[in-house]
């Protein structure tokens, strides 16, 4: 195992097993079937848990809380492609691997079943479910070391194939840069989907570079061009439009999401997503 990957796994394991807050904390909240309590709606609560009958009577939104299931099915699906081989701080592929480690270790700590999966245009690969740290380490090592140059990511057909492979209702983390068109609607009908968007800040806020030689890491196509102020403005408009469509799609299907940049700590971002409870 490479020294950098060992360091990443040690750091992530320490964060998950040493820095968690409270008794039996977890990233994951089960659906459960045993009613626990009724309380007033708080910012960040899942609107699907609102009790509309009580809300109408009391004229305030109330949510039903349930005891968590004792064993959840956690799936981390990493959408792999050449676009991940980019980064000004560190490459996005390393961040994707770290997110997979956080999800895997959190699952193991809580005694839940963890399934790792990789998705691209050529294949969907799914690990056997595990509760062992060894299984998590093996999956993270695969994600971190997977050759992605010349590989196209697939957020449509690849994820439809994943839907057919993952039968049990799960909490499904889809991790990738989401630069290609996305369709998570089918997955969200069976699973609780959470999108983790991994980006480099330069991708969203590039600066003029002048004359450049560009290479598409997915197709290998090259382009000689002048990347000046006008090109930057055109590119920025495309990114903004693409992200607007992405966020609209996620909101439509009630999918929670978080964006993690290559110069950030993914653990902190995931803690914030889950309201400070990991």
XYZ file of N, CA, C and O in Angstrom, residues 97-173:
308
model
N -11.595 8.933 -2.807
C -11.161 7.799 -1.985
C -11.310 8.112 -0.499
O -11.718 7.246 0.295
N -11.024 9.341 -0.099
C -11.147 9.716 1.316
C -12.608 9.718 1.752
O -12.932 9.284 2.861
N -13.494 10.208 0.895
C -14.931 10.168 1.210
C -15.384 8.723 1.390
O -16.131 8.394 2.319
N -14.913 7.831 0.494
C -15.261 6.412 0.603
C -14.775 5.835 1.927
O -15.474 5.030 2.565
N -13.593 6.251 2.373
C -13.061 5.771 3.649
C -13.908 6.257 4.825
O -14.209 5.498 5.750
N -14.312 7.525 4.790
C -15.147 8.078 5.868
C -16.467 7.327 5.966
O -16.903 6.930 7.051
N -17.112 7.120 4.826
C -18.393 6.414 4.809
C -18.207 4.973 5.273
O -18.988 4.453 6.084
N -17.155 4.311 4.784
C -16.905 2.918 5.155
C -16.590 2.738 6.622
O -17.152 1.849 7.285
N -15.716 3.571 7.163
C -15.364 3.467 8.584
C -16.555 3.815 9.479
O -16.758 3.189 10.530
N -17.336 4.820 9.086
C -18.516 5.175 9.868
C -19.506 4.017 9.899
O -20.120 3.726 10.929
N -19.649 3.343 8.769
C -20.535 2.182 8.690
C -20.042 1.063 9.597
O -20.813 0.464 10.355
N -18.724 0.782 9.536
C -18.155 -0.284 10.366
C -18.291 0.046 11.848
O -18.602 -0.828 12.667
N -18.073 1.301 12.218
C -18.172 1.705 13.624
C -19.579 1.511 14.160
O -19.776 1.156 15.322
N -20.574 1.707 13.289
C -21.959 1.593 13.715
C -22.516 0.181 13.553
O -23.673 -0.078 13.858
N -21.675 -0.746 13.056
C -22.114 -2.127 12.896
C -23.038 -2.342 11.720
O -23.827 -3.297 11.698
N -22.957 -1.452 10.714
C -23.813 -1.563 9.540
C -23.092 -2.281 8.399
O -21.857 -2.330 8.356
N -23.852 -2.798 7.466
C -23.278 -3.445 6.288
C -22.822 -2.386 5.295
O -23.588 -1.486 4.929
N -21.580 -2.507 4.850
C -21.019 -1.551 3.897
C -20.756 -2.238 2.569
O -20.144 -3.308 2.508
N -21.215 -1.601 1.496
C -20.970 -2.102 0.155
C -20.304 -1.006 -0.666
O -20.829 0.113 -0.760
N -19.152 -1.299 -1.235
C -18.462 -0.348 -2.104
C -18.739 -0.684 -3.553
O -18.844 -1.850 -3.932
N -18.876 0.355 -4.383
C -19.134 0.143 -5.810
C -18.410 1.213 -6.618
O -18.253 2.353 -6.167
N -17.953 0.847 -7.810
C -17.391 1.811 -8.748
C -18.202 1.753 -10.037
O -18.646 0.684 -10.459
N -18.393 2.921 -10.624
C -19.236 3.038 -11.812
C -18.490 3.841 -12.877
O -17.929 4.903 -12.578
N -18.453 3.340 -14.112
C -17.994 4.120 -15.251
C -18.746 3.653 -16.491
O -19.656 2.835 -16.403
N -18.359 4.171 -17.636
C -19.122 3.858 -18.848
C -18.974 2.398 -19.264
O -19.849 1.827 -19.922
N -17.879 1.758 -18.844
C -17.621 0.390 -19.274
C -18.216 -0.656 -18.347
O -18.654 -1.715 -18.779
N -18.201 -0.387 -17.034
C -18.632 -1.432 -16.112
C -19.116 -0.856 -14.787
O -18.790 0.273 -14.418
N -19.908 -1.671 -14.097
C -20.300 -1.387 -12.713
C -19.753 -2.533 -11.873
O -20.075 -3.693 -12.114
N -18.917 -2.192 -10.927
C -18.273 -3.205 -10.079
C -18.754 -3.016 -8.654
O -18.715 -1.913 -8.116
N -19.262 -4.095 -8.030
C -19.834 -4.014 -6.687
C -19.138 -5.015 -5.771
O -19.056 -6.210 -6.087
N -18.613 -4.517 -4.643
C -17.985 -5.371 -3.629
C -19.049 -6.157 -2.869
O -20.217 -5.756 -2.817
N -18.647 -7.236 -2.254
C -19.550 -7.944 -1.347
C -19.734 -7.116 -0.081
O -18.787 -6.503 0.418
N -20.955 -7.070 0.470
C -21.183 -6.316 1.713
C -20.277 -6.814 2.831
O -19.996 -8.013 2.924
N -19.809 -5.891 3.656
C -18.898 -6.260 4.733
C -19.123 -5.364 5.946
O -19.647 -4.251 5.829
N -18.709 -5.864 7.107
C -18.661 -5.057 8.330
C -17.225 -4.916 8.823
O -16.984 -4.316 9.863
N -16.293 -5.454 8.081
C -14.896 -5.509 8.513
C -14.109 -4.322 7.969
O -14.317 -3.889 6.829
N -13.180 -3.820 8.780
C -12.327 -2.717 8.347
C -11.454 -3.130 7.174
O -11.139 -2.313 6.298
N -11.082 -4.405 7.137
C -10.264 -4.891 6.037
C -10.986 -4.698 4.706
O -10.388 -4.303 3.700
N -12.284 -4.982 4.691
C -13.069 -4.816 3.468
C -13.147 -3.361 3.041
O -13.084 -3.044 1.845
N -13.285 -2.452 4.022
C -13.310 -1.020 3.722
C -11.973 -0.590 3.140
O -11.911 0.112 2.115
N -10.880 -1.009 3.782
C -9.541 -0.653 3.296
C -9.315 -1.130 1.868
O -8.741 -0.410 1.036
N -9.770 -2.327 1.580
C -9.579 -2.896 0.241
C -10.314 -2.069 -0.806
O -9.795 -1.800 -1.893
N -11.542 -1.645 -0.472
C -12.308 -0.844 -1.418
C -11.659 0.523 -1.633
O -11.544 0.994 -2.767
N -11.237 1.178 -0.557
C -10.611 2.498 -0.673
C -9.333 2.404 -1.500
O -9.043 3.275 -2.340
N -8.568 1.341 -1.288
C -7.339 1.144 -2.066
C -7.660 0.983 -3.550
O -6.948 1.493 -4.420
N -8.740 0.290 -3.846
C -9.153 0.109 -5.244
C -9.534 1.447 -5.869
O -9.119 1.758 -6.992
N -10.318 2.253 -5.153
C -10.749 3.549 -5.673
C -9.551 4.468 -5.884
O -9.428 5.141 -6.915
N -8.645 4.497 -4.914
C -7.493 5.392 -4.980
C -6.538 5.006 -6.107
O -5.929 5.872 -6.741
N -6.406 3.714 -6.365
C -5.435 3.267 -7.350
C -6.005 2.940 -8.715
O -5.264 2.517 -9.617
N -7.290 3.133 -8.910
C -7.915 2.761 -10.181
C -7.441 3.673 -11.314
O -7.494 4.899 -11.198
N -6.961 3.113 -12.414
C -6.583 3.945 -13.570
C -7.823 4.623 -14.157
O -8.796 3.949 -14.488
N -7.811 5.943 -14.270
C -8.985 6.658 -14.771
C -8.712 7.400 -16.071
O -9.659 7.806 -16.754
N -7.444 7.580 -16.437
C -7.130 8.243 -17.694
C -7.678 7.408 -18.853
O -7.439 6.210 -18.946
N -8.439 8.047 -19.728
C -9.037 7.347 -20.854
C -10.349 6.666 -20.524
O -10.933 5.993 -21.368
N -10.832 6.843 -19.277
C -12.091 6.220 -18.846
C -13.175 7.298 -18.755
O -12.953 8.369 -18.194
N -14.338 7.014 -19.300
C -15.445 7.970 -19.276
C -16.368 7.672 -18.102
O -16.743 6.524 -17.880
N -16.732 8.701 -17.347
C -17.690 8.536 -16.254
C -19.094 8.442 -16.830
O -19.360 8.928 -17.935
N -19.984 7.802 -16.086
C -21.349 7.596 -16.579
C -22.333 7.748 -15.424
O -22.425 6.881 -14.567
N -23.040 8.882 -15.407
C -24.003 9.152 -14.340
C -25.423 8.770 -14.744
O -26.356 9.011 -14.007
N -25.587 8.185 -15.915
C -26.919 7.800 -16.373
C -27.047 6.288 -16.469
O -27.577 5.636 -15.578
N -26.531 5.703 -17.540
C -26.681 4.263 -17.722
C -25.958 3.488 -16.629
O -26.450 2.472 -16.128
N -24.770 3.970 -16.211
C -24.031 3.282 -15.157
C -24.817 3.202 -13.862
O -24.841 2.160 -13.202
N -25.492 4.289 -13.497
C -26.274 4.295 -12.261
C -27.563 3.497 -12.413
O -28.077 2.957 -11.432
N -28.078 3.408 -13.638
C -29.239 2.531 -13.855
C -28.842 1.066 -13.662
O -29.607 0.267 -13.118
N -27.627 0.715 -14.092
C -27.125 -0.637 -13.858
C -26.936 -0.886 -12.364
O -27.219 -1.973 -11.854
N -26.468 0.135 -11.651
C -26.284 0.006 -10.205
C -27.625 -0.255 -9.523
O -27.703 -1.037 -8.572
N -28.684 0.381 -10.004
C -30.033 0.164 -9.460
C -30.407 -1.312 -9.546
O -31.001 -1.870 -8.621
N -30.046 -1.957 -10.643
C -30.374 -3.377 -10.808
C -29.513 -4.264 -9.911
O -29.943 -5.351 -9.520
N -28.328 -3.788 -9.567
C -27.407 -4.604 -8.759
C -27.678 -4.489 -7.265
O -27.479 -5.451 -6.520
N -28.110 -3.317 -6.797
C -28.344 -3.100 -5.363
C -29.828 -3.302 -5.083
O -30.655 -2.416 -5.327
N -30.174 -4.478 -4.581
C -31.582 -4.838 -4.381
C -32.145 -4.304 -3.065
O -33.284 -3.869 -2.987
N -31.356 -4.381 -2.007
C -31.841 -4.005 -0.675
C -31.890 -2.493 -0.532
O -30.976 -1.781 -0.964
N -32.960 -1.993 0.078
C -33.057 -0.555 0.332
C -31.863 -0.109 1.165
O -31.558 -0.693 2.207
N -31.188 0.944 0.711
C -29.929 1.352 1.342
C -29.835 2.869 1.439
O -30.588 3.609 0.798
N -28.902 3.306 2.266
C -28.450 4.698 2.223
C -27.310 4.700 1.216
O -26.267 4.083 1.430
N -27.509 5.376 0.095
C -26.598 5.286 -1.037
C -25.882 6.607 -1.269
O -26.499 7.609 -1.623
N -24.577 6.602 -1.040
C -23.747 7.766 -1.328
C -23.238 7.651 -2.760
O -22.577 6.672 -3.107
